[in-house]
């Protein structure tokens, strides 16, 4: 008798095995590598396959519209712990769940591989995905020759359009971001047209899979959440759809939004959250194979995520689920990138398998994540964090070291940074400019592994941080600090990342963690954008400059060391020369509240491209002197005229 047959017979006799104590044995005996988990729709028949190796019995439950109890069909035990059933005929629109018997108890669960769900994700739905494609659905993507050309703009779907003066019809919806020709106060562009006008290359959207904390059945309620509370990983969130009760609507409208971005030359990154589930007790994973999908220590759930549980990506079927899910989104929705929330919870091997799976679909898909060193039960050398970046080539990570050096420690609200004239940070900024992190913690092997940023959706916005750390200063001075920070990150090596609204000094009224705050806090304020139009133009100019000069986008540390040379400068000033085509450049960041003088490295004419007021590729002024004066709290960028 084989070991697998013995285990199955034991399961049938005793109904339940404690999964977390036998995870390695389950992986060895029951790892299923097929690509047909979930339901596979065909017009002639739909086949269901569920992985539940410890179950004594499994049934497929079919529901008619508005029916409270469904019709049950016994599923057959199949290979490697899977159960199968087949329904003949066209099952498009069929509502279904599974009933699983473990430990003499029956649990009803939603298919973890479900690609469509009913309102609030209460049941799975079979759909003909071809029927969800919009009319202009195309696999053609905007051209993107190198990952180093990437400029990311992070955005929450609802925030973009919900403002009363956004000019968008479908406020708070996928379709709001699909609208073009929208204008706000003073006739300024809003929404998709506005984002395109900035010059960014990728829009990173906060979670848009089905999440738990917004009631889709009552959208008249004032509800808000960022979405970092996963309910179903493979189905879109219904609150962003015009009709969350119709399962296909959310799929089709998300595709319409993505296609609209592509039509405007913008790529789309999806924020994914595989590191935990909203509720372990209610999760399909836990009901199907209790204990297997999560990490435990001393019979307690491990909580490195800080939200109650850590998924166990090192388990073979959890790893497979993550890889399968990302691959599905990339293929079916034509997505161009994935941002892994709390990536440090996952293991290195899982992330490398995700990278390989995406390469098989489209090597230009970008993969990035939060590589924090989190307190979970993985061995240190297996954590997908900054310390192990060298083990995960072509996976980028956020550079919190540079962020905190620029504006002050994120978790110490009163601490100042370089832009606020905090002394002694010159070497930190130099490392950030070269796309380096902490020497003793980060093992980046390429600038393409480094995401450079000053703010993101969580914690204080840069403007709010400056209001706290420099409350004694007038707004005009804080604006100079803010511009200096944005100029530094957009002219540094690595991959620049902007939080939506950063270009017009976005404020959340000082609220640090606005994940469930009302729209008045989180919305993109299109009236404020009109008031700060000059600051937006400044950011646009910096983006144009970055795109025009390849020396800001060097692809290796060797090229950086060959082409970037530091210039002697006063305290609290960073100055360097960038060699290369089409021109030699000199870049100076002055955080002092006074003017400084910096010597130029070469004789001849130097044109100013960026100063405290303007930025771009057009000459602002020409210097013929051997040195330049740099105004207080500002950036100065010059090009050498041959």
Coordinates of C-alpha atoms in Angstrom, one line a residue:
X1 CA 0.0 0.0 0.0
X2 CA 1.4 3.4 -1.0
X3 CA 1.9 6.1 1.7
X4 CA -0.6 8.4 -0.1
X5 CA -3.3 5.7 -0.1
X6 CA -2.5 4.9 3.6
X7 CA -2.9 8.6 4.5
X8 CA -6.1 8.9 2.5
X9 CA -7.6 5.9 4.2
X10 CA -6.5 7.3 7.6
X11 CA -8.3 10.5 6.7
X12 CA -11.5 8.6 5.7
X13 CA -11.4 6.8 9.1
X14 CA -10.5 9.7 11.3
X15 CA -11.7 12.7 9.2
X16 CA -9.1 15.1 10.2
X17 CA -5.3 15.5 10.5
X18 CA -3.8 18.7 12.0
X19 CA -2.4 20.3 8.9
X20 CA 0.1 22.6 10.4
X21 CA 1.9 19.7 12.1
X22 CA 2.1 17.6 8.9
X23 CA 2.6 20.4 6.3
X24 CA 5.9 18.9 5.0
X25 CA 4.2 15.5 4.6
X26 CA 1.2 17.1 2.9
X27 CA 3.5 18.9 0.5
X28 CA 5.4 15.7 -0.3
X29 CA 2.4 13.6 -0.8
X30 CA -0.3 15.9 -2.1
X31 CA 1.4 18.7 -4.1
X32 CA -0.7 19.2 -7.2
X33 CA 1.0 21.0 -10.1
X34 CA -1.9 21.1 -12.5
X35 CA -3.3 24.3 -14.0
X36 CA -6.9 23.5 -13.6
X37 CA -7.8 24.3 -10.0
X38 CA -11.0 26.2 -9.6
X39 CA -13.6 26.0 -12.4
X40 CA -12.8 25.6 -16.1
X41 CA -15.6 26.9 -18.3
X42 CA -16.4 25.6 -21.7
X43 CA -19.6 26.1 -23.6
X44 CA -20.3 22.4 -23.6
X45 CA -19.3 21.7 -19.9
X46 CA -17.6 23.2 -16.8
X47 CA -15.2 21.1 -14.8
X48 CA -14.4 21.9 -11.1
X49 CA -11.3 20.9 -9.3
X50 CA -10.7 21.6 -5.6
X51 CA -7.6 20.8 -3.5
X52 CA -8.6 19.5 -0.1
X53 CA -6.4 16.6 0.7
X54 CA -7.5 16.2 4.3
X55 CA -11.3 16.2 3.6
X56 CA -13.3 13.1 4.1
X57 CA -16.0 14.2 1.7
X58 CA -16.6 17.2 -0.7
X59 CA -19.7 18.4 -2.4
X60 CA -20.4 20.9 -5.1
X61 CA -23.3 23.2 -4.2
X62 CA -25.2 24.9 -7.1
X63 CA -27.5 27.9 -6.4
X64 CA -30.3 29.3 -8.5
X65 CA -30.9 33.1 -8.4
X66 CA -32.0 34.3 -4.9
X67 CA -32.0 30.7 -3.6
X68 CA -30.9 30.2 0.0
X69 CA -30.2 26.5 -0.2
X70 CA -28.5 24.9 -3.2
X71 CA -28.4 21.5 -4.9
X72 CA -25.6 19.3 -3.8
X73 CA -23.5 17.1 -6.0
X74 CA -20.9 14.6 -4.6
X75 CA -17.4 15.3 -5.9
X76 CA -15.0 12.5 -6.7
X77 CA -11.6 12.1 -5.0
X78 CA -8.9 12.6 -7.6
X79 CA -5.1 12.8 -7.8
X80 CA -2.9 14.5 -5.3
X81 CA -5.7 15.5 -2.8
X82 CA -8.0 17.1 -5.4
X83 CA -11.7 16.6 -5.8
X84 CA -13.5 16.9 -9.2
X85 CA -17.0 17.4 -10.6
X86 CA -18.3 18.1 -14.1
X87 CA -21.5 19.8 -15.2
X88 CA -22.6 19.4 -18.7
X89 CA -24.0 22.3 -20.7
X90 CA -23.4 26.0 -20.7
X91 CA -22.9 27.0 -17.0
X92 CA -22.1 30.7 -17.6
X93 CA -23.4 32.5 -14.6
X94 CA -23.8 29.5 -12.3
X95 CA -23.5 30.4 -8.6
X96 CA -21.7 27.8 -6.6
X97 CA -19.8 26.9 -3.4
X98 CA -18.2 23.8 -2.0
X99 CA -19.1 21.8 1.1
X100 CA -16.2 20.1 2.8
X101 CA -16.3 17.6 5.6
X102 CA -13.4 17.6 8.0
X103 CA -13.2 16.5 11.6
X104 CA -16.8 15.3 11.4
X105 CA -17.9 18.9 10.6
X106 CA -19.2 20.3 7.3
X107 CA -17.9 23.7 6.2
X108 CA -19.3 25.6 3.2
X109 CA -16.6 27.6 1.4
X110 CA -16.1 29.8 -1.6
X111 CA -13.7 28.5 -4.2
X112 CA -10.3 30.2 -3.4
X113 CA -9.7 30.1 -7.2
X114 CA -13.0 31.8 -8.0
X115 CA -12.6 34.4 -10.7
X116 CA -16.1 35.9 -10.2
X117 CA -18.2 36.3 -7.0
X118 CA -21.6 37.4 -5.9
X119 CA -22.1 40.6 -3.9
X120 CA -19.7 40.8 -1.0
X121 CA -18.0 37.7 -2.2
X122 CA -20.5 35.3 -0.6
X123 CA -20.4 32.7 -3.4
X124 CA -18.3 31.9 -6.4
X125 CA -19.6 32.3 -10.0
X126 CA -18.8 30.5 -13.2
X127 CA -18.3 33.0 -16.0
X128 CA -17.4 32.9 -19.7
X129 CA -14.5 35.3 -19.4
X130 CA -14.6 36.0 -23.2
X131 CA -18.0 37.7 -22.6
X132 CA -16.4 40.1 -20.1
X133 CA -14.0 41.6 -22.6
X134 CA -14.7 45.2 -23.6
X135 CA -15.2 46.0 -27.3
X136 CA -11.7 47.5 -27.7
X137 CA -9.9 44.9 -25.5
X138 CA -6.4 44.4 -26.8
X139 CA -3.2 42.6 -25.7
X140 CA -1.2 45.5 -27.2
X141 CA 0.6 47.4 -24.4
X142 CA 2.3 50.8 -24.3
X143 CA 5.9 50.6 -25.4
X144 CA 8.4 50.4 -22.5
X145 CA 12.0 49.7 -23.5
X146 CA 13.6 49.5 -20.1
X147 CA 12.6 49.1 -16.4
X148 CA 14.8 52.1 -15.7
X149 CA 12.4 54.3 -17.8
X150 CA 9.7 53.6 -15.2
X151 CA 8.0 56.4 -13.3
X152 CA 5.3 55.2 -10.9
X153 CA 2.2 57.1 -9.8
X154 CA 0.3 55.5 -6.9
X155 CA -3.4 56.0 -6.8
X156 CA -6.6 54.8 -5.0
X157 CA -9.4 54.2 -7.5
X158 CA -12.0 56.0 -5.4
X159 CA -9.7 58.9 -4.5
X160 CA -9.2 59.9 -8.1
X161 CA -12.8 60.8 -9.0
X162 CA -14.9 61.2 -5.8
X163 CA -14.3 64.9 -5.3
X164 CA -17.4 66.9 -6.2
X165 CA -15.4 69.0 -8.7
X166 CA -13.6 66.1 -10.4
X167 CA -15.7 66.5 -13.6
X168 CA -16.1 62.7 -13.8
X169 CA -19.5 61.0 -14.1
X170 CA -18.6 57.6 -12.6
X171 CA -17.3 58.9 -9.3
X172 CA -15.5 56.3 -7.2
X173 CA -15.7 53.7 -9.9
X174 CA -13.4 51.8 -12.3
X175 CA -15.2 53.7 -15.1
X176 CA -14.3 57.1 -13.6
X177 CA -10.7 56.4 -14.4
X178 CA -11.7 55.3 -17.9
X179 CA -13.2 58.7 -18.7
X180 CA -11.4 61.2 -20.9
X181 CA -12.0 64.9 -21.5
X182 CA -12.8 65.6 -17.9
X183 CA -12.1 69.0 -16.3
X184 CA -12.3 70.5 -12.8
X185 CA -12.0 74.0 -11.3
X186 CA -10.6 76.6 -13.8
X187 CA -11.0 74.1 -16.6
X188 CA -7.9 72.1 -15.5
X189 CA -7.6 68.5 -16.7
X190 CA -8.6 65.8 -14.2
X191 CA -8.5 62.0 -14.0
X192 CA -7.0 60.0 -16.8
X193 CA -6.1 63.0 -19.0
X194 CA -4.4 64.7 -16.0
X195 CA -2.3 61.7 -15.1
X196 CA -1.2 61.3 -18.7
X197 CA -0.2 65.0 -18.8
X198 CA 2.2 64.4 -15.9
X199 CA 4.4 62.2 -18.0
X200 CA 4.5 59.2 -15.6
X201 CA 4.7 55.7 -17.2
X202 CA 2.9 53.5 -14.7
X203 CA -0.1 54.0 -12.5
X204 CA 0.0 51.8 -9.4
X205 CA -3.6 51.1 -8.2
X206 CA -4.2 50.3 -4.5
X207 CA -5.9 46.9 -4.0
X208 CA -8.7 46.2 -6.5
X209 CA -9.2 42.5 -5.7
X210 CA -12.3 41.6 -3.7
X211 CA -11.8 43.0 -0.2
X212 CA -13.8 42.6 3.0
X213 CA -14.5 45.9 4.7
X214 CA -16.8 47.8 2.3
X215 CA -20.4 46.5 2.1
X216 CA -21.0 46.2 -1.6
X217 CA -24.7 45.6 -1.0
X218 CA -25.2 49.1 0.4
X219 CA -23.0 51.6 -1.4
X220 CA -25.2 54.5 -0.3
X221 CA -23.4 54.2 3.1
X222 CA -20.4 56.4 3.4
X223 CA -17.7 53.7 3.4
X224 CA -14.0 53.8 2.6
X225 CA -11.1 51.5 2.8
X226 CA -7.7 51.2 1.1
X227 CA -8.4 47.5 0.5
X228 CA -5.6 45.7 2.4
X229 CA -8.0 43.2 3.8
X230 CA -8.3 40.3 1.3
X231 CA -11.5 38.4 0.8
X232 CA -11.1 36.8 -2.6
X233 CA -7.7 37.1 -4.4
X234 CA -8.8 36.4 -8.0
X235 CA -12.0 38.4 -8.3
X236 CA -12.3 42.2 -8.6
X237 CA -13.7 44.4 -5.9
X238 CA -17.4 45.1 -6.4
X239 CA -17.7 48.5 -4.7
X240 CA -15.8 50.1 -7.7
X241 CA -18.3 48.6 -10.2
X242 CA -21.5 50.3 -11.3
X243 CA -23.5 47.1 -10.4
X244 CA -21.8 44.9 -7.7
X245 CA -24.8 42.5 -7.9
X246 CA -23.9 41.5 -11.4
X247 CA -20.7 39.4 -11.2
X248 CA -19.5 40.1 -14.8
X249 CA -19.9 43.9 -14.4
X250 CA -16.9 44.3 -12.1
X251 CA -14.7 42.2 -14.4
X252 CA -15.7 44.1 -17.6
X253 CA -15.4 47.5 -16.0
X254 CA -11.9 46.8 -14.5
X255 CA -10.8 45.7 -18.0
X256 CA -12.3 48.9 -19.5
X257 CA -10.3 50.9 -17.0
X258 CA -7.1 49.1 -17.8
X259 CA -7.7 49.4 -21.6
X260 CA -8.3 53.1 -21.2
X261 CA -4.9 53.5 -19.4
X262 CA -3.2 51.5 -22.2
X263 CA -4.9 53.7 -24.9
X264 CA -3.4 56.7 -23.2
X265 CA 0.1 55.2 -23.2
X266 CA 0.0 54.3 -19.5
X267 CA 0.9 51.0 -17.9
X268 CA -1.0 49.6 -14.9
X269 CA 0.5 48.1 -11.7
X270 CA -1.8 46.1 -9.4
X271 CA -1.2 46.2 -5.6
X272 CA -1.5 42.6 -4.3
X273 CA -1.9 41.4 -0.7
X274 CA -1.1 37.7 -0.4
X275 CA 0.6 38.1 3.0
X276 CA -2.5 37.7 5.1
X277 CA -6.3 37.3 5.0
X278 CA -8.9 39.5 6.6
X279 CA -10.3 36.7 8.8
X280 CA -8.6 33.3 9.2
X281 CA -11.7 31.8 10.7
X282 CA -13.8 32.7 7.7
X283 CA -11.2 32.2 5.1
X284 CA -11.6 29.5 2.4
X285 CA -8.0 28.5 3.0
X286 CA -8.6 27.6 6.6
X287 CA -11.9 25.9 6.0
X288 CA -10.4 23.7 3.3
X289 CA -7.2 22.6 4.9
X290 CA -7.2 23.9 8.5
X291 CA -3.8 25.1 9.6
X292 CA -2.0 24.5 6.4
X293 CA -2.0 27.9 4.7
X294 CA -0.9 29.9 7.8
X295 CA 2.2 30.1 10.0
X296 CA 1.9 29.1 13.6
X297 CA 4.2 29.2 16.6
X298 CA 3.3 27.4 19.9
X299 CA -0.2 26.8 18.4
X300 CA -0.7 30.5 17.9
X301 CA -1.0 32.3 14.6
X302 CA 2.2 34.2 13.7
X303 CA 1.5 37.9 13.3
X304 CA 4.5 39.4 11.5
X305 CA 2.1 41.4 9.3
X306 CA 0.6 43.1 12.3
X307 CA -2.9 42.3 11.1
X308 CA -3.4 39.0 12.8
X309 CA -1.9 36.3 10.6
X310 CA 0.8 35.4 8.1
X311 CA 0.2 33.2 5.1
X312 CA 2.7 30.4 4.7
X313 CA 4.2 31.1 1.3
X314 CA 6.8 28.4 1.8
X315 CA 4.1 25.7 1.8
X316 CA 4.0 24.4 -1.8
X317 CA 0.3 24.9 -2.4
X318 CA 0.2 28.4 -0.9
X319 CA 3.2 29.2 -3.1
X320 CA 1.4 27.7 -6.1
X321 CA -1.7 29.8 -5.3
X322 CA 0.3 33.0 -5.3
X323 CA 2.0 32.2 -8.5
X324 CA -1.2 31.0 -10.2
X325 CA -3.1 34.1 -9.0
X326 CA -0.5 36.6 -10.2
X327 CA -0.3 34.8 -13.5
X328 CA -4.0 34.9 -13.9
X329 CA -4.2 38.6 -13.3
X330 CA -1.4 39.3 -15.7
X331 CA -2.8 37.2 -18.5
X332 CA -6.5 37.8 -18.2
X333 CA -6.4 41.6 -17.3
X334 CA -3.3 42.5 -19.3
X335 CA -1.6 44.0 -16.3
X336 CA 1.9 45.5 -16.5
X337 CA 3.1 45.1 -13.0
X338 CA 2.5 43.9 -9.4
X339 CA 3.4 45.6 -6.1
X340 CA 3.6 43.1 -3.3
X341 CA 2.3 44.4 0.0
X342 CA 4.6 43.4 3.0
X343 CA 6.7 41.3 0.6
X344 CA 9.1 40.5 3.5
X345 CA 6.5 38.1 4.9
X346 CA 7.0 35.9 1.8
X347 CA 9.9 33.7 1.0
X348 CA 12.6 34.2 -1.6
X349 CA 11.7 31.1 -3.6
X350 CA 8.1 32.2 -4.0
X351 CA 9.0 35.6 -5.2
X352 CA 11.5 34.2 -7.7
X353 CA 8.8 31.8 -9.0
X354 CA 6.5 34.8 -9.4
X355 CA 9.2 36.6 -11.4
X356 CA 9.7 33.6 -13.6
X357 CA 6.0 33.1 -14.2
X358 CA 5.6 36.8 -15.3
X359 CA 8.7 36.5 -17.5
X360 CA 6.9 33.6 -19.3
X361 CA 4.0 35.9 -20.0
X362 CA 5.7 39.2 -20.6
X363 CA 9.3 40.1 -19.4
X364 CA 8.5 43.8 -19.3
X365 CA 6.0 43.3 -16.4
X366 CA 7.5 45.1 -13.4
X367 CA 7.6 43.4 -10.0
X368 CA 8.2 45.4 -6.8
X369 CA 7.4 45.1 -3.1
X370 CA 7.8 46.2 0.5
X371 CA 11.0 44.4 1.5
X372 CA 10.7 45.1 5.2
X373 CA 12.4 42.7 7.7
X374 CA 9.3 41.4 9.5
X375 CA 9.1 39.2 12.6
X376 CA 7.8 36.0 11.1
X377 CA 8.9 32.4 11.5
X378 CA 10.8 32.1 8.2
X379 CA 14.6 31.6 8.5
X380 CA 16.4 34.9 8.0
X381 CA 18.0 33.8 4.7
X382 CA 14.6 32.9 3.2
X383 CA 12.8 36.2 3.8
X384 CA 12.0 38.3 0.7
X385 CA 13.4 41.5 2.2
X386 CA 16.1 44.0 1.5
X387 CA 18.8 41.9 3.2
X388 CA 18.2 39.2 0.5
X389 CA 17.7 41.5 -2.5
X390 CA 20.7 39.9 -4.2
X391 CA 18.8 36.6 -4.2
X392 CA 15.9 38.1 -6.1
X393 CA 17.2 39.7 -9.3
X394 CA 14.7 41.9 -11.2
X395 CA 12.5 42.4 -8.2
X396 CA 12.5 46.0 -6.9
X397 CA 12.1 47.2 -3.3
X398 CA 11.1 50.4 -1.7
X399 CA 14.1 52.4 -0.3
X400 CA 12.9 53.5 3.1
X401 CA 16.4 54.6 4.0
X402 CA 16.3 57.3 1.4
X403 CA 12.8 58.3 2.2
X404 CA 13.6 58.8 5.9
X405 CA 16.8 60.6 5.1
X406 CA 15.0 63.0 2.9
X407 CA 12.1 64.0 5.2
X408 CA 12.8 62.5 8.6
X409 CA 12.0 59.2 10.2
X410 CA 8.5 58.2 9.1
X411 CA 7.7 56.7 12.6
X412 CA 9.1 59.7 14.5
X413 CA 6.7 62.4 13.5
X414 CA 8.8 65.3 14.8
X415 CA 12.1 64.2 13.3
X416 CA 13.5 66.3 10.5
X417 CA 15.3 65.2 7.4
X418 CA 17.8 66.6 4.8
X419 CA 15.2 68.9 3.2
X420 CA 14.4 70.5 6.6
X421 CA 18.1 71.3 7.1
X422 CA 18.8 68.5 9.5
X423 CA 22.6 68.3 9.6
X424 CA 24.9 65.3 8.9
X425 CA 22.7 63.5 6.3
X426 CA 24.9 64.3 3.2
X427 CA 26.2 60.7 2.9
X428 CA 22.8 59.2 3.3
X429 CA 21.5 61.4 0.5
X430 CA 24.4 60.5 -1.7
X431 CA 23.7 56.8 -1.2
X432 CA 20.0 57.4 -2.1
X433 CA 21.0 59.4 -5.2
X434 CA 23.0 56.3 -6.3
X435 CA 20.1 54.0 -5.5
X436 CA 21.7 52.4 -2.5
X437 CA 20.1 51.5 0.8
X438 CA 21.5 50.7 4.3
X439 CA 24.9 49.2 3.8
X440 CA 24.3 46.5 6.5
X441 CA 20.8 45.6 5.5
X442 CA 20.2 46.1 1.7
X443 CA 21.9 43.9 -0.9
X444 CA 20.7 45.5 -4.0
X445 CA 22.7 44.4 -7.1
X446 CA 21.2 46.9 -9.6
X447 CA 19.5 50.3 -9.5
X448 CA 16.5 48.6 -11.1
X449 CA 16.0 46.9 -7.7
X450 CA 15.4 50.2 -5.9
X451 CA 12.2 52.3 -5.8
X452 CA 13.0 55.9 -4.7
X453 CA 10.2 57.7 -3.0
X454 CA 9.3 60.4 -0.4
X455 CA 5.7 59.5 0.4
X456 CA 3.1 56.8 -0.3
X457 CA -0.5 56.0 0.6
X458 CA 0.3 55.2 4.2
X459 CA 1.8 57.5 6.9
X460 CA 1.9 61.3 6.6
X461 CA 2.0 62.9 3.2
X462 CA 5.2 64.8 2.7
X463 CA 3.4 68.1 3.0
X464 CA 1.8 67.0 6.3
X465 CA 5.1 65.8 7.6
X466 CA 6.7 69.2 6.8
X467 CA 3.8 71.0 8.6
X468 CA 4.6 69.0 11.7
X469 CA 8.4 69.2 11.6
X470 CA 8.5 72.9 10.5
X471 CA 5.3 74.4 11.9
X472 CA 7.2 77.5 12.9
X473 CA 8.0 78.3 9.2
X474 CA 5.8 80.0 6.7
X475 CA 4.1 77.9 4.0
X476 CA 6.4 79.4 1.3
X477 CA 9.5 77.9 3.0
X478 CA 7.8 74.5 3.4
X479 CA 6.9 74.6 -0.3
X480 CA 10.6 75.0 -1.2
X481 CA 11.4 72.0 1.0
X482 CA 8.7 70.0 -0.7
X483 CA 9.9 70.9 -4.2
X484 CA 13.5 70.0 -3.1
X485 CA 12.4 66.6 -2.0
X486 CA 10.5 65.9 -5.3
X487 CA 13.4 67.2 -7.3
X488 CA 15.9 64.9 -5.5
X489 CA 13.8 61.7 -6.0
X490 CA 13.0 62.5 -9.7
X491 CA 16.7 63.1 -10.5
X492 CA 18.1 60.2 -8.5
X493 CA 19.0 56.8 -9.9
X494 CA 16.6 53.9 -9.5
X495 CA 12.8 53.9 -10.1
X496 CA 11.0 57.1 -9.0
X497 CA 7.7 56.7 -7.3
X498 CA 5.1 59.5 -6.7
X499 CA 2.1 59.3 -4.5
X500 CA -1.0 60.8 -6.3
X501 CA -1.3 64.4 -5.4
X502 CA 2.3 64.8 -4.2
X503 CA 2.8 67.1 -7.2
X504 CA 0.3 69.6 -5.7
X505 CA 1.5 69.0 -2.1
X506 CA -1.4 66.7 -1.1
X507 CA -2.6 67.0 2.4
X508 CA -4.7 64.6 4.5
X509 CA -5.3 67.3 7.1
X510 CA -2.5 65.8 9.2
X511 CA -4.1 62.3 9.4
X512 CA -1.3 59.7 9.4
X513 CA -3.2 56.5 8.7
X514 CA -6.2 57.2 6.6
X515 CA -7.0 53.6 5.5
X516 CA -10.7 54.0 6.5
X517 CA -11.0 57.8 6.8
X518 CA -13.8 59.5 4.9
X519 CA -13.5 60.9 1.4
X520 CA -12.9 64.4 2.6
X521 CA -9.5 63.2 3.9
X522 CA -8.6 60.8 1.1
X523 CA -10.0 62.3 -2.1
X524 CA -7.7 63.9 -4.6
X525 CA -8.6 67.6 -4.1
X526 CA -9.0 68.9 -7.7
X527 CA -9.5 72.5 -6.4
X528 CA -6.2 72.3 -4.6
X529 CA -4.5 71.0 -7.8
X530 CA -5.8 74.1 -9.6
X531 CA -4.4 76.3 -6.9
X532 CA -1.0 74.6 -7.1
X533 CA -0.8 74.6 -10.9
X534 CA 2.8 76.0 -10.9
X535 CA 4.0 73.2 -8.6
X536 CA 2.4 70.6 -10.9
X537 CA 4.3 72.2 -13.9
X538 CA 7.5 72.0 -11.9
X539 CA 7.0 68.2 -11.4
X540 CA 6.1 67.8 -15.1
X541 CA 9.3 69.6 -16.0
X542 CA 11.4 67.3 -13.8
X543 CA 9.8 64.3 -15.4
X544 CA 10.5 65.6 -18.9
X545 CA 14.1 66.2 -17.8
X546 CA 14.5 62.7 -16.5
X547 CA 13.1 61.2 -19.7
X548 CA 15.3 63.4 -21.9
X549 CA 18.6 62.6 -20.1
X550 CA 19.6 58.9 -19.9
X551 CA 22.2 59.8 -17.3
X552 CA 19.4 59.9 -14.7
X553 CA 18.4 56.4 -15.6
X554 CA 21.7 54.4 -15.5
X555 CA 21.1 50.7 -15.6
X556 CA 24.0 49.4 -13.4
X557 CA 26.1 50.5 -10.4
X558 CA 29.2 50.3 -12.6
X559 CA 27.7 52.9 -15.0
X560 CA 26.8 55.1 -12.0
X561 CA 30.3 54.9 -10.6
X562 CA 31.7 55.7 -14.1
X563 CA 29.4 58.7 -14.8
X564 CA 28.5 60.2 -11.5
X565 CA 31.2 62.3 -9.7
X566 CA 30.8 64.2 -6.5
X567 CA 31.6 67.9 -6.4
X568 CA 33.0 69.5 -3.2
X569 CA 30.2 71.5 -1.6
X570 CA 29.3 73.2 1.7
X571 CA 27.6 71.4 4.5
X572 CA 24.0 70.4 3.9
X573 CA 24.6 70.6 0.1
X574 CA 24.9 67.7 -2.4
X575 CA 26.6 68.5 -5.7
X576 CA 27.6 66.1 -8.5
X577 CA 28.5 65.9 -12.1
X578 CA 26.8 63.5 -14.5
X579 CA 28.7 62.6 -17.6
X580 CA 27.0 61.3 -20.7
X581 CA 24.8 62.3 -23.7
X582 CA 23.4 64.5 -24.9
X583 CA 25.1 66.8 -22.4
X584 CA 27.2 66.9 -19.2
X585 CA 25.1 67.9 -16.3
X586 CA 25.7 69.4 -12.8
X587 CA 23.1 68.8 -10.1
X588 CA 23.1 70.7 -6.8
X589 CA 20.7 70.2 -3.9
X590 CA 20.9 73.0 -1.3
X591 CA 18.9 72.4 2.0
X592 CA 20.4 75.5 3.7
X593 CA 18.1 78.4 4.3
X594 CA 20.7 80.6 2.7
X595 CA 22.4 80.9 -0.7
X596 CA 25.6 78.8 -1.3
X597 CA 28.3 78.9 -3.9
X598 CA 29.5 75.8 -5.8
X599 CA 32.4 75.5 -8.2
X600 CA 31.7 74.1 -11.7
X601 CA 33.9 71.2 -12.8
X602 CA 34.5 72.4 -16.4
X603 CA 35.1 75.8 -18.1
X604 CA 32.6 77.1 -20.6
X605 CA 28.9 77.9 -20.9
X606 CA 26.4 76.3 -18.6
X607 CA 22.7 76.5 -19.1
X608 CA 20.3 76.3 -16.2
X609 CA 17.5 73.7 -16.7
X610 CA 16.2 73.6 -13.1
X611 CA 16.1 76.2 -10.4
X612 CA 13.8 77.0 -7.5
X613 CA 11.0 78.3 -9.8
X614 CA 11.2 76.3 -13.0
X615 CA 12.1 72.9 -14.3
X616 CA 12.4 71.3 -17.7
X617 CA 14.7 71.0 -20.7
X618 CA 14.5 74.6 -21.9
X619 CA 17.3 77.1 -20.9
X620 CA 16.4 79.4 -18.0
X621 CA 19.7 81.2 -17.9
X622 CA 23.3 80.8 -19.0
X623 CA 26.4 81.0 -16.8
X624 CA 29.9 81.6 -18.1
X625 CA 31.5 81.8 -14.6
X626 CA 33.6 79.0 -12.9
X627 CA 31.1 78.8 -10.0
X628 CA 27.4 79.3 -9.4
X629 CA 25.2 80.6 -6.6
X630 CA 22.4 78.2 -5.5
X631 CA 19.5 79.9 -3.8
X632 CA 18.3 78.7 -0.4
X633 CA 16.4 75.4 -0.1
X634 CA 16.4 74.6 -3.8
X635 CA 17.7 72.5 -6.6
X636 CA 19.9 73.7 -9.4
X637 CA 20.6 71.7 -12.5
X638 CA 22.8 72.9 -15.4
X639 CA 23.9 71.4 -18.7
X640 CA 27.2 72.0 -20.4
X641 CA 27.0 73.7 -23.7
X642 CA 29.6 72.4 -26.2

